[in-house]
């Protein structure tokens, strides 16, 4: 079963969340059931870039062609990769080669192959995205994973403003046993100079840290910047 | 049994390693069996600041006085906290209150209370530190923890140069099943302007990322900067 793919690149570092810093290859799938106002990968769903329909075997061949023997971890991102049933076959091929896997998805669609993913990041979208969370779908998604070891999945909410923080608290209170990440949002996708973007984002990160440190409803949480953005700014494919 | 304590502060974010981003309080103990050339907390062992000998109960009271109800995680750092047997009692007091714990130590001394710590970071020191690793002691230390879940401990090596990278590869090859972190070293402890230090350290981080990405002996690894230094520079107590 073919999968729409927009980018295959790496190895590079995972810049976000529960596997931040991990040396990994990226497979970015096309298509999304969401259209977040601030999406940093809008090219996966806004028609500006065309996806190739690739078989799982072709994707593995591409990973090997680009990454050679310099990787043993693959991150499947999007778009929303959980739209694609065919990824199950890709995951099996990677597992057979002892390659670790990570996925990030908003938790709006469930796929059985998610059980086979080493690190699942569930990233429900806060109000600033203009998306509306279907809590029943998110409950169902989280329930499917709850029998796995606690370090195998996490929630991550991107924060742009106070309204997003209120949403994050609601998510954390609803799933108190899930490792919980707060990530500072990138609100300047047009800035072309990495050092200028970096200063701005670290200012926003400091605001988020200060705010969370004062809030007793957000104790067992982790607050992180997007590491790749601090180095490479808004550049695609790194 | 009293513990020599130099700082109690927080809540703040853990800036390094396996619990990077975690909201946590810090207890910094005095005394170290090492004297790393580039130690960023040399005041814990060089005599420039005086430790208070505190009972575990007093330390918990201090944590509550400073952190109030805004924390449920405590990081015990140093110096080398594993020099102090009395920390076992502190850990019991924290556990009784359902407070998570993390420790960082170079792995040169073992203490039974380390089994009770949620997140143990073992940070053997590379050649640039001018310290010499006792591999038998490090083997013993790692063996003690190997029956715990794999996400409960990790190795972390700070990298300043190519010699340190060669050392890191040796450590990773010796303990291949241990989650492995590479951290870019701060080689400018005198820089007083955080933004200048930030630009320099992110340049060093980019060098480290680029180097590791090309190296097939360093595949299953994570590469991170010191996040707190990117915001607060060389300031103590944050």
Short mmCIF file of C-alpha atoms in Angstrom, two decimals:
data_model
loop_
_atom_site.label_atom_id
_atom_site.label_comp_id
_atom_site.label_asym_id
_atom_site.label_seq_id
_atom_site.Cartn_x
_atom_site.Cartn_y
_atom_site.Cartn_z
CA UNK A 1 0.00 0.00 0.00
CA UNK A 2 1.54 3.29 -1.12
CA UNK A 3 2.16 6.22 1.21
CA UNK A 4 2.23 9.90 0.13
CA UNK A 5 5.70 11.19 1.01
CA UNK A 6 6.94 14.78 0.83
CA UNK A 7 10.42 14.53 2.28
CA UNK A 8 12.93 11.89 3.30
CA UNK A 9 16.00 13.40 4.96
CA UNK A 10 18.67 12.95 7.61
CA UNK A 11 20.32 11.84 9.68
CA UNK A 12 19.67 14.92 11.78
CA UNK A 13 18.63 15.60 15.36
CA UNK A 14 15.04 15.34 16.48
CA UNK A 15 14.33 18.87 17.66
CA UNK A 16 11.25 18.29 19.82
CA UNK A 17 9.62 16.43 22.64
CA UNK A 18 10.28 13.04 24.17
CA UNK A 19 13.16 12.08 21.89
CA UNK A 20 14.70 15.55 21.62
CA UNK A 21 18.31 15.31 20.48
CA UNK A 22 17.91 11.79 19.02
CA UNK A 23 19.90 11.11 15.85
CA UNK A 24 17.19 10.14 13.38
CA UNK A 25 16.06 10.04 9.78
CA UNK A 26 12.79 11.77 8.88
CA UNK A 27 9.98 10.56 6.64
CA UNK A 28 7.40 13.31 6.21
CA UNK A 29 4.04 12.17 4.90
CA UNK A 30 1.56 14.33 3.02
CA UNK A 31 -1.99 15.06 4.02
CA UNK A 32 -3.60 16.26 7.23
CA UNK A 33 -7.09 16.28 8.72
CA UNK A 34 -6.11 19.54 10.44
CA UNK A 35 -4.99 22.90 9.04
CA UNK A 36 -3.42 24.63 12.04
CA UNK A 37 -3.15 28.39 11.71
CA UNK A 38 0.56 28.30 12.60
CA UNK A 39 1.53 24.94 11.01
CA UNK A 40 5.27 24.93 10.28
CA UNK A 41 4.82 22.20 7.66
CA UNK A 42 1.79 23.57 5.82
CA UNK A 43 3.36 22.38 2.56
CA UNK A 44 2.19 18.89 3.59
CA UNK A 45 -1.45 19.85 3.12
CA UNK A 46 -1.85 23.26 1.41
CA UNK A 47 -1.05 22.05 -2.10
CA UNK A 48 2.17 24.06 -2.40
CA UNK A 49 4.32 20.89 -2.66
CA UNK A 50 3.43 17.61 -4.32
CA UNK A 51 3.75 14.27 -2.51
CA UNK A 52 5.16 11.14 -4.18
CA UNK A 53 3.15 7.95 -3.66
CA UNK A 54 5.82 5.47 -2.51
CA UNK A 55 5.71 1.84 -1.46
CA UNK A 56 7.15 1.01 2.00
CA UNK A 57 10.03 -0.82 0.23
CA UNK A 58 10.88 2.28 -1.80
CA UNK A 59 10.85 4.42 1.34
CA UNK A 60 13.29 2.04 3.06
CA UNK A 61 15.51 2.09 -0.03
CA UNK A 62 15.45 5.90 -0.01
CA UNK A 63 16.35 5.99 3.69
CA UNK A 64 19.31 3.72 3.03
CA UNK A 65 20.39 5.69 -0.02
CA UNK A 66 20.42 8.95 1.94
CA UNK A 67 21.39 7.77 5.43
CA UNK A 68 23.70 4.88 4.54
CA UNK A 69 24.96 3.15 7.70
CA UNK A 70 24.69 6.35 9.71
CA UNK A 71 21.29 5.78 11.35
CA UNK A 72 19.21 3.31 13.32
CA UNK A 73 16.20 5.48 14.14
CA UNK A 74 13.44 6.84 11.89
CA UNK A 75 10.86 9.52 12.73
CA UNK A 76 7.61 9.44 10.79
CA UNK A 77 6.06 12.87 10.76
CA UNK A 78 3.56 14.85 8.70
CA UNK A 79 1.05 16.15 8.13
CA UNK A 80 -0.77 13.54 10.16
CA UNK A 81 0.96 10.19 9.51
CA UNK A 82 -1.87 8.36 11.29
CA UNK A 83 -4.04 8.93 8.20
CA UNK A 84 -2.07 6.23 6.37
CA UNK A 85 -2.71 2.55 6.97
CA UNK A 86 0.25 1.63 4.74
CA UNK A 87 2.74 2.87 7.33
CA UNK A 88 2.20 -0.40 9.19
CA UNK A 89 4.19 -2.22 6.53
CA UNK A 90 6.96 0.41 6.67
CA UNK A 91 7.19 -0.02 10.44
CA UNK A 92 7.52 -3.81 10.06
CA UNK A 93 10.32 -3.41 7.53
CA UNK A 94 12.18 -1.03 9.86
CA UNK A 95 11.69 -3.25 12.91
CA UNK A 96 13.06 -6.23 10.96
CA UNK A 97 16.27 -4.22 10.60
CA UNK A 98 16.30 -3.28 14.29
CA UNK A 99 15.65 0.37 13.49
CA UNK A 100 13.85 2.38 16.17
CA UNK A 101 10.78 4.43 15.26
CA UNK A 102 9.02 7.55 16.43
CA UNK A 103 5.76 9.13 15.31
CA UNK A 104 4.08 12.43 15.99
CA UNK A 105 0.33 12.81 15.50
CA UNK A 106 -2.47 14.92 16.97
CA UNK A 107 -4.40 11.87 18.19
CA UNK A 108 -7.43 12.36 15.96
CA UNK A 109 -7.10 9.02 14.09
CA UNK A 110 -6.03 5.64 15.46
CA UNK A 111 -4.04 3.04 13.53
CA UNK A 112 -3.10 -0.39 14.87
CA UNK A 113 0.52 0.06 13.70
CA UNK A 114 0.95 2.77 16.34
CA UNK A 115 1.34 -0.04 18.91
CA UNK A 116 4.61 -0.99 17.19
CA UNK A 117 6.14 2.50 17.36
CA UNK A 118 8.83 2.95 20.01
CA UNK A 119 8.07 6.62 20.80
CA UNK A 120 4.59 8.01 20.14
CA UNK A 121 4.12 11.75 20.59
CA UNK A 122 0.48 12.80 20.81
CA UNK A 123 0.15 16.51 20.14
CA UNK A 124 -3.40 17.80 20.53
CA UNK A 125 -3.69 21.32 19.17
CA UNK A 126 -4.46 24.35 21.38
CA UNK A 127 -6.96 27.13 20.54
CA UNK A 128 -4.39 29.32 18.73
CA UNK A 129 -4.33 26.64 16.00
CA UNK A 130 -8.04 27.36 15.29
CA UNK A 131 -8.64 23.61 15.47
CA UNK A 132 -11.18 22.05 17.86
CA UNK A 133 -10.19 18.97 19.86
CA UNK A 134 -12.51 15.96 19.69
CA UNK A 135 -11.96 14.76 23.26
CA UNK A 136 -13.63 11.40 22.73
CA UNK A 137 -11.26 10.59 19.88
CA UNK A 138 -8.29 11.73 21.96
CA UNK A 139 -9.49 9.62 24.93
CA UNK A 140 -9.75 6.59 22.67
CA UNK A 141 -6.29 7.20 21.20
CA UNK A 142 -4.65 7.55 24.64
CA UNK A 143 -6.46 4.48 25.98
CA UNK A 144 -5.05 2.32 23.20
CA UNK A 145 -1.52 3.07 24.39
CA UNK A 146 -1.98 3.01 28.15
CA UNK A 147 -0.84 -0.59 28.65
CA UNK A 148 2.59 0.18 27.18
CA UNK A 149 5.55 1.28 29.38
CA UNK A 150 5.11 4.90 30.51
CA UNK A 151 8.19 6.14 28.67
CA UNK A 152 6.88 4.98 25.28
CA UNK A 153 4.39 7.78 24.69
CA UNK A 154 3.89 11.37 25.68
CA UNK A 155 1.62 14.32 25.20
CA UNK A 156 2.97 17.55 23.75
CA UNK A 157 1.15 20.86 23.54
CA UNK A 158 2.56 23.81 21.63
CA UNK A 159 2.06 27.11 23.45
CA UNK A 160 1.65 30.52 21.84
CA UNK A 161 -0.38 32.37 24.49
CA UNK A 162 -2.31 32.20 27.76
CA UNK A 163 -5.30 30.55 26.09
CA UNK A 164 -3.07 27.73 24.92
CA UNK A 165 -1.74 27.34 28.47
CA UNK A 166 -5.27 26.97 29.84
CA UNK A 167 -5.86 24.27 27.21
CA UNK A 168 -2.59 22.55 28.17
CA UNK A 169 -3.68 22.40 31.81
CA UNK A 170 -6.93 20.77 30.76
CA UNK A 171 -5.04 18.14 28.74
CA UNK A 172 -2.59 17.47 31.59
CA UNK A 173 -5.41 17.14 34.13
CA UNK A 174 -7.30 14.74 31.83
CA UNK A 175 -4.29 12.43 31.29
CA UNK A 176 -2.25 12.94 34.49
CA UNK A 177 -0.15 9.79 34.06
CA UNK A 178 1.07 10.62 30.57
CA UNK A 179 4.48 12.33 30.32
CA UNK A 180 3.64 15.90 29.41
CA UNK A 181 5.62 18.34 27.27
CA UNK A 182 5.02 22.03 26.74
CA UNK A 183 6.74 23.47 23.69
CA UNK A 184 7.13 27.09 22.82
CA UNK A 185 5.45 27.86 19.48
CA UNK A 186 7.27 29.43 16.55
CA UNK A 187 5.19 32.53 15.76
CA UNK A 188 7.49 33.89 13.07
CA UNK A 189 7.61 31.48 10.16
CA UNK A 190 8.73 34.30 7.82
CA UNK A 191 11.95 35.27 9.62
CA UNK A 192 14.84 34.29 7.37
CA UNK A 193 17.75 35.01 9.72
CA UNK A 194 18.31 32.12 12.16
CA UNK A 195 20.07 34.25 14.83
CA UNK A 196 17.18 36.76 14.92
CA UNK A 197 14.60 33.97 15.13
CA UNK A 198 16.68 32.31 17.86
CA UNK A 199 16.74 35.41 20.08
CA UNK A 200 13.01 35.85 19.68
CA UNK A 201 12.16 32.19 20.35
CA UNK A 202 14.42 31.98 23.40
CA UNK A 203 12.67 35.08 24.77
CA UNK A 204 9.35 33.31 24.26
CA UNK A 205 10.79 30.15 25.84
CA UNK A 206 11.89 32.14 28.89
CA UNK A 207 8.36 33.54 29.19
CA UNK A 208 6.92 30.02 29.01
CA UNK A 209 9.40 28.68 31.59
CA UNK A 210 8.69 31.57 33.98
CA UNK A 211 4.94 31.10 33.64
CA UNK A 212 5.01 27.33 34.11
CA UNK A 213 7.34 27.58 37.11
CA UNK A 214 4.77 29.76 38.90
CA UNK A 215 1.83 27.45 38.12
CA UNK A 216 1.03 24.70 40.62
CA UNK A 217 -1.26 22.95 38.11
CA UNK A 218 1.76 22.34 35.88
CA UNK A 219 4.25 20.58 38.14
CA UNK A 220 5.04 17.24 36.55
CA UNK A 221 5.78 18.69 33.13
CA UNK A 222 8.67 19.34 30.79
CA UNK A 223 9.18 22.63 28.96
CA UNK A 224 11.30 22.62 25.81
CA UNK A 225 12.17 24.86 22.87
CA UNK A 226 12.34 23.51 19.29
CA UNK A 227 16.05 22.77 19.20
CA UNK A 228 16.41 22.54 15.41
CA UNK A 229 14.86 25.99 14.98
CA UNK A 230 17.49 27.50 17.29
CA UNK A 231 20.19 26.35 14.86
CA UNK A 232 18.62 26.26 11.44
CA UNK A 233 15.74 28.72 11.75
CA UNK A 234 12.83 28.16 9.38
CA UNK A 235 14.82 26.08 6.86
CA UNK A 236 13.02 22.99 5.50
CA UNK A 237 14.66 19.55 5.31
CA UNK A 238 17.01 19.71 8.32
CA UNK B 1 23.13 11.99 58.82
CA UNK B 2 23.93 15.52 57.62
CA UNK B 3 24.60 16.42 54.00
CA UNK B 4 26.83 19.32 52.84
CA UNK B 5 24.59 21.59 50.76
CA UNK B 6 25.64 24.59 48.69
CA UNK B 7 22.41 25.58 46.99
CA UNK B 8 18.71 24.80 47.15
CA UNK B 9 16.77 26.53 44.37
CA UNK B 10 13.85 26.28 41.97
CA UNK B 11 11.50 25.39 40.58
CA UNK B 12 13.35 25.77 37.31
CA UNK B 13 13.89 23.64 34.21
CA UNK B 14 16.43 20.84 34.12
CA UNK B 15 18.75 22.00 31.36
CA UNK B 16 20.49 18.73 30.52
CA UNK B 17 20.25 15.11 29.53
CA UNK B 18 17.53 12.55 30.05
CA UNK B 19 15.09 14.80 31.88
CA UNK B 20 15.83 17.97 29.89
CA UNK B 21 13.02 20.46 30.28
CA UNK B 22 11.62 18.86 33.47
CA UNK B 23 10.26 21.29 36.04
CA UNK B 24 12.37 20.55 39.09
CA UNK B 25 13.92 21.83 42.30
CA UNK B 26 17.69 21.57 42.69
CA UNK B 27 19.70 20.48 45.72
CA UNK B 28 23.41 20.99 45.03
CA UNK B 29 25.73 19.10 47.37
CA UNK B 30 29.30 20.09 48.19
CA UNK B 31 32.40 18.00 47.64
CA UNK B 32 33.74 16.08 44.67
CA UNK B 33 36.30 13.32 44.11
CA UNK B 34 37.00 14.94 40.73
CA UNK B 35 38.22 18.43 39.81
CA UNK B 36 37.35 18.71 36.12
CA UNK B 37 39.32 21.39 34.26
CA UNK B 38 36.11 22.91 32.89
CA UNK B 39 33.74 22.24 35.84
CA UNK B 40 30.87 24.73 35.73
CA UNK B 41 30.19 24.21 39.45
CA UNK B 42 33.77 24.39 40.77
CA UNK B 43 32.44 26.33 43.78
CA UNK B 44 31.23 22.96 45.08
CA UNK B 45 34.80 21.75 45.62
CA UNK B 46 37.35 24.58 45.21
CA UNK B 47 36.71 26.22 48.58
CA UNK B 48 35.30 29.41 47.11
CA UNK B 49 31.85 28.81 48.65
CA UNK B 50 31.02 27.19 51.98
CA UNK B 51 28.54 24.32 52.29
CA UNK B 52 25.99 24.08 55.11
CA UNK B 53 25.72 20.70 56.81
CA UNK B 54 21.96 20.03 56.73
CA UNK B 55 19.81 17.14 57.90
CA UNK B 56 17.52 15.53 55.28
CA UNK B 57 14.53 16.97 57.18
CA UNK B 58 15.97 20.49 56.96
CA UNK B 59 16.57 20.08 53.24
CA UNK B 60 12.95 19.01 52.68
CA UNK B 61 11.78 21.99 54.76
CA UNK B 62 13.96 24.32 52.65
CA UNK B 63 12.57 22.83 49.42
CA UNK B 64 9.04 23.44 50.65
CA UNK B 65 9.85 26.95 51.83
CA UNK B 66 11.28 27.90 48.43
CA UNK B 67 9.18 25.78 46.07
CA UNK B 68 5.86 25.79 47.94
CA UNK B 69 3.29 23.68 46.10
CA UNK B 70 4.90 24.41 42.74
CA UNK B 71 7.01 21.26 42.38
CA UNK B 72 6.92 17.47 42.52
CA UNK B 73 10.42 16.68 41.24
CA UNK B 74 13.84 17.22 42.84
CA UNK B 75 17.26 16.96 41.18
CA UNK B 76 20.20 16.16 43.42
CA UNK B 77 23.39 17.45 41.84
CA UNK B 78 26.88 18.42 42.92
CA UNK B 79 29.77 18.11 43.10
CA UNK B 80 29.38 14.37 43.26
CA UNK B 81 26.23 13.63 45.30
CA UNK B 82 27.14 9.92 45.40
CA UNK B 83 29.80 10.75 48.00
CA UNK B 84 27.05 11.20 50.60
CA UNK B 85 25.39 8.23 52.26
CA UNK B 86 22.92 10.55 54.01
CA UNK B 87 21.11 11.29 50.75
CA UNK B 88 19.37 7.91 51.15
CA UNK B 89 17.25 9.38 53.93
CA UNK B 90 16.46 12.48 51.85
CA UNK B 91 15.31 10.26 48.98
CA UNK B 92 13.00 8.31 51.32
CA UNK B 93 11.45 11.53 52.61
CA UNK B 94 10.84 12.75 49.06
CA UNK B 95 9.40 9.43 47.89
CA UNK B 96 7.02 9.41 50.85
CA UNK B 97 5.61 12.65 49.44
CA UNK B 98 5.40 11.22 45.92
CA UNK B 99 8.12 13.56 44.68
CA UNK B 100 10.19 12.33 41.74
CA UNK B 101 13.99 12.38 41.94
CA UNK B 102 16.93 12.68 39.59
CA UNK B 103 20.66 12.46 40.27
CA UNK B 104 23.74 13.20 38.20
CA UNK B 105 27.07 11.60 39.10
CA UNK B 106 30.22 10.52 37.28
CA UNK B 107 29.84 6.89 38.33
CA UNK B 108 32.98 6.71 40.46
CA UNK B 109 31.20 5.86 43.74
CA UNK B 110 28.20 3.62 44.28
CA UNK B 111 25.49 4.19 46.90
CA UNK B 112 22.56 1.85 47.54
CA UNK B 113 20.13 4.78 47.55
CA UNK B 114 20.78 5.25 43.82
CA UNK B 115 18.40 2.31 43.22
CA UNK B 116 15.57 4.51 44.51
CA UNK B 117 16.26 7.43 42.17
CA UNK B 118 13.83 7.76 39.24
CA UNK B 119 16.33 9.18 36.75
CA UNK B 120 20.04 8.45 37.17
CA UNK B 121 22.44 10.27 34.83
CA UNK B 122 25.92 8.75 34.77
CA UNK B 123 28.39 11.24 33.33
CA UNK B 124 31.91 9.83 32.98
CA UNK B 125 34.39 12.59 32.20
CA UNK B 126 36.26 12.81 28.87
CA UNK B 127 40.00 13.62 28.49
CA UNK B 128 39.50 17.41 28.28
CA UNK B 129 38.46 17.28 31.96
CA UNK B 130 42.01 16.06 32.86
CA UNK B 131 40.36 13.28 34.87
CA UNK B 132 41.07 9.59 34.28
CA UNK B 133 38.16 7.13 34.18
CA UNK B 134 38.37 4.07 36.41
CA UNK B 135 36.58 1.67 34.06
CA UNK B 136 36.15 -1.06 36.65
CA UNK B 137 34.33 1.34 38.96
CA UNK B 138 32.18 2.55 36.08
CA UNK B 139 31.40 -1.05 35.05
CA UNK B 140 30.35 -1.84 38.61
CA UNK B 141 28.17 1.28 38.81
CA UNK B 142 26.39 0.53 35.51
CA UNK B 143 25.88 -3.13 36.45
CA UNK B 144 24.06 -2.15 39.63
CA UNK B 145 21.41 -0.36 37.57
CA UNK B 146 21.04 -2.71 34.63
CA UNK B 147 18.01 -4.59 35.99
CA UNK B 148 15.96 -1.39 36.11
CA UNK B 149 13.76 -0.26 33.17
CA UNK B 150 15.91 1.10 30.36
CA UNK B 151 14.48 4.62 30.56
CA UNK B 152 15.53 5.02 34.21
CA UNK B 153 19.23 5.69 33.62
CA UNK B 154 21.43 7.11 30.94
CA UNK B 155 25.02 7.92 30.15
CA UNK B 156 26.02 11.46 29.30
CA UNK B 157 29.38 12.62 27.98
CA UNK B 158 30.26 16.30 27.64
CA UNK B 159 32.15 17.05 24.43
CA UNK B 160 34.69 19.82 23.93
CA UNK B 161 36.86 18.38 21.16
CA UNK B 162 37.70 15.39 18.96
CA UNK B 163 39.52 13.62 21.80
CA UNK B 164 36.36 13.75 23.87
CA UNK B 165 34.39 12.30 20.96
CA UNK B 166 36.77 9.34 20.71
CA UNK B 167 36.25 8.79 24.45
CA UNK B 168 32.46 9.03 24.00
CA UNK B 169 32.57 6.32 21.32
CA UNK B 170 34.48 4.07 23.70
CA UNK B 171 31.86 4.61 26.43
CA UNK B 172 28.96 4.01 24.01
CA UNK B 173 30.56 0.80 22.68
CA UNK B 174 31.19 -0.46 26.23
CA UNK B 175 27.56 0.09 27.36
CA UNK B 176 25.60 -0.21 24.10
CA UNK B 177 22.22 -0.76 25.77
CA UNK B 178 22.38 2.36 27.91
CA UNK B 179 20.62 5.47 26.53
CA UNK B 180 23.48 7.70 25.46
CA UNK B 181 23.65 11.51 25.49
CA UNK B 182 26.29 13.76 24.00
CA UNK B 183 26.28 17.28 25.37
CA UNK B 184 28.17 20.23 23.99
CA UNK B 185 30.60 21.61 26.60
CA UNK B 186 30.57 25.21 27.77
CA UNK B 187 34.13 26.38 27.11
CA UNK B 188 33.56 30.01 28.12
CA UNK B 189 32.65 30.19 31.80
CA UNK B 190 33.77 33.85 31.93
CA UNK B 191 31.38 35.26 29.31
CA UNK B 192 28.94 37.52 31.14
CA UNK B 193 26.55 38.32 28.26
CA UNK B 194 24.01 35.47 27.76
CA UNK B 195 23.28 36.30 24.09
CA UNK B 196 27.00 36.20 23.19
CA UNK B 197 27.48 32.91 25.03
CA UNK B 198 24.34 31.54 23.33
CA UNK B 199 25.60 32.26 19.82
CA UNK B 200 28.94 30.67 20.61
CA UNK B 201 27.46 27.56 22.24
CA UNK B 202 24.94 27.01 19.45
CA UNK B 203 27.80 27.20 16.95
CA UNK B 204 29.59 24.52 18.99
CA UNK B 205 26.36 22.50 19.17
CA UNK B 206 26.01 22.67 15.39
CA UNK B 207 29.59 21.40 15.05
CA UNK B 208 28.81 18.51 17.40
CA UNK B 209 25.56 17.66 15.57
CA UNK B 210 27.29 17.73 12.17
CA UNK B 211 30.13 15.54 13.43
CA UNK B 212 27.87 12.97 15.10
CA UNK B 213 25.55 12.79 12.08
CA UNK B 214 28.50 11.71 9.91
CA UNK B 215 29.74 9.06 12.37
CA UNK B 216 28.36 5.55 12.02
CA UNK B 217 29.73 4.56 15.45
CA UNK B 218 27.36 7.09 17.02
CA UNK B 219 23.94 6.14 15.69
CA UNK B 220 21.74 5.39 18.67
CA UNK B 221 22.60 8.59 20.51
CA UNK B 222 21.07 11.90 21.50
CA UNK B 223 22.86 15.23 21.08
CA UNK B 224 21.74 18.14 23.25
CA UNK B 225 22.85 21.63 24.23
CA UNK B 226 22.64 22.86 27.85
CA UNK B 227 19.26 24.54 27.62
CA UNK B 228 19.56 26.68 30.77
CA UNK B 229 22.83 28.18 29.51
CA UNK B 230 21.10 29.31 26.30
CA UNK B 231 18.75 31.45 28.39
CA UNK B 232 20.61 32.41 31.52
CA UNK B 233 24.26 32.14 30.45
CA UNK B 234 26.73 31.47 33.26
CA UNK B 235 24.44 32.67 36.07
CA UNK B 236 24.43 30.51 39.22
CA UNK B 237 21.22 29.39 40.96
CA UNK B 238 18.85 29.16 37.99
#
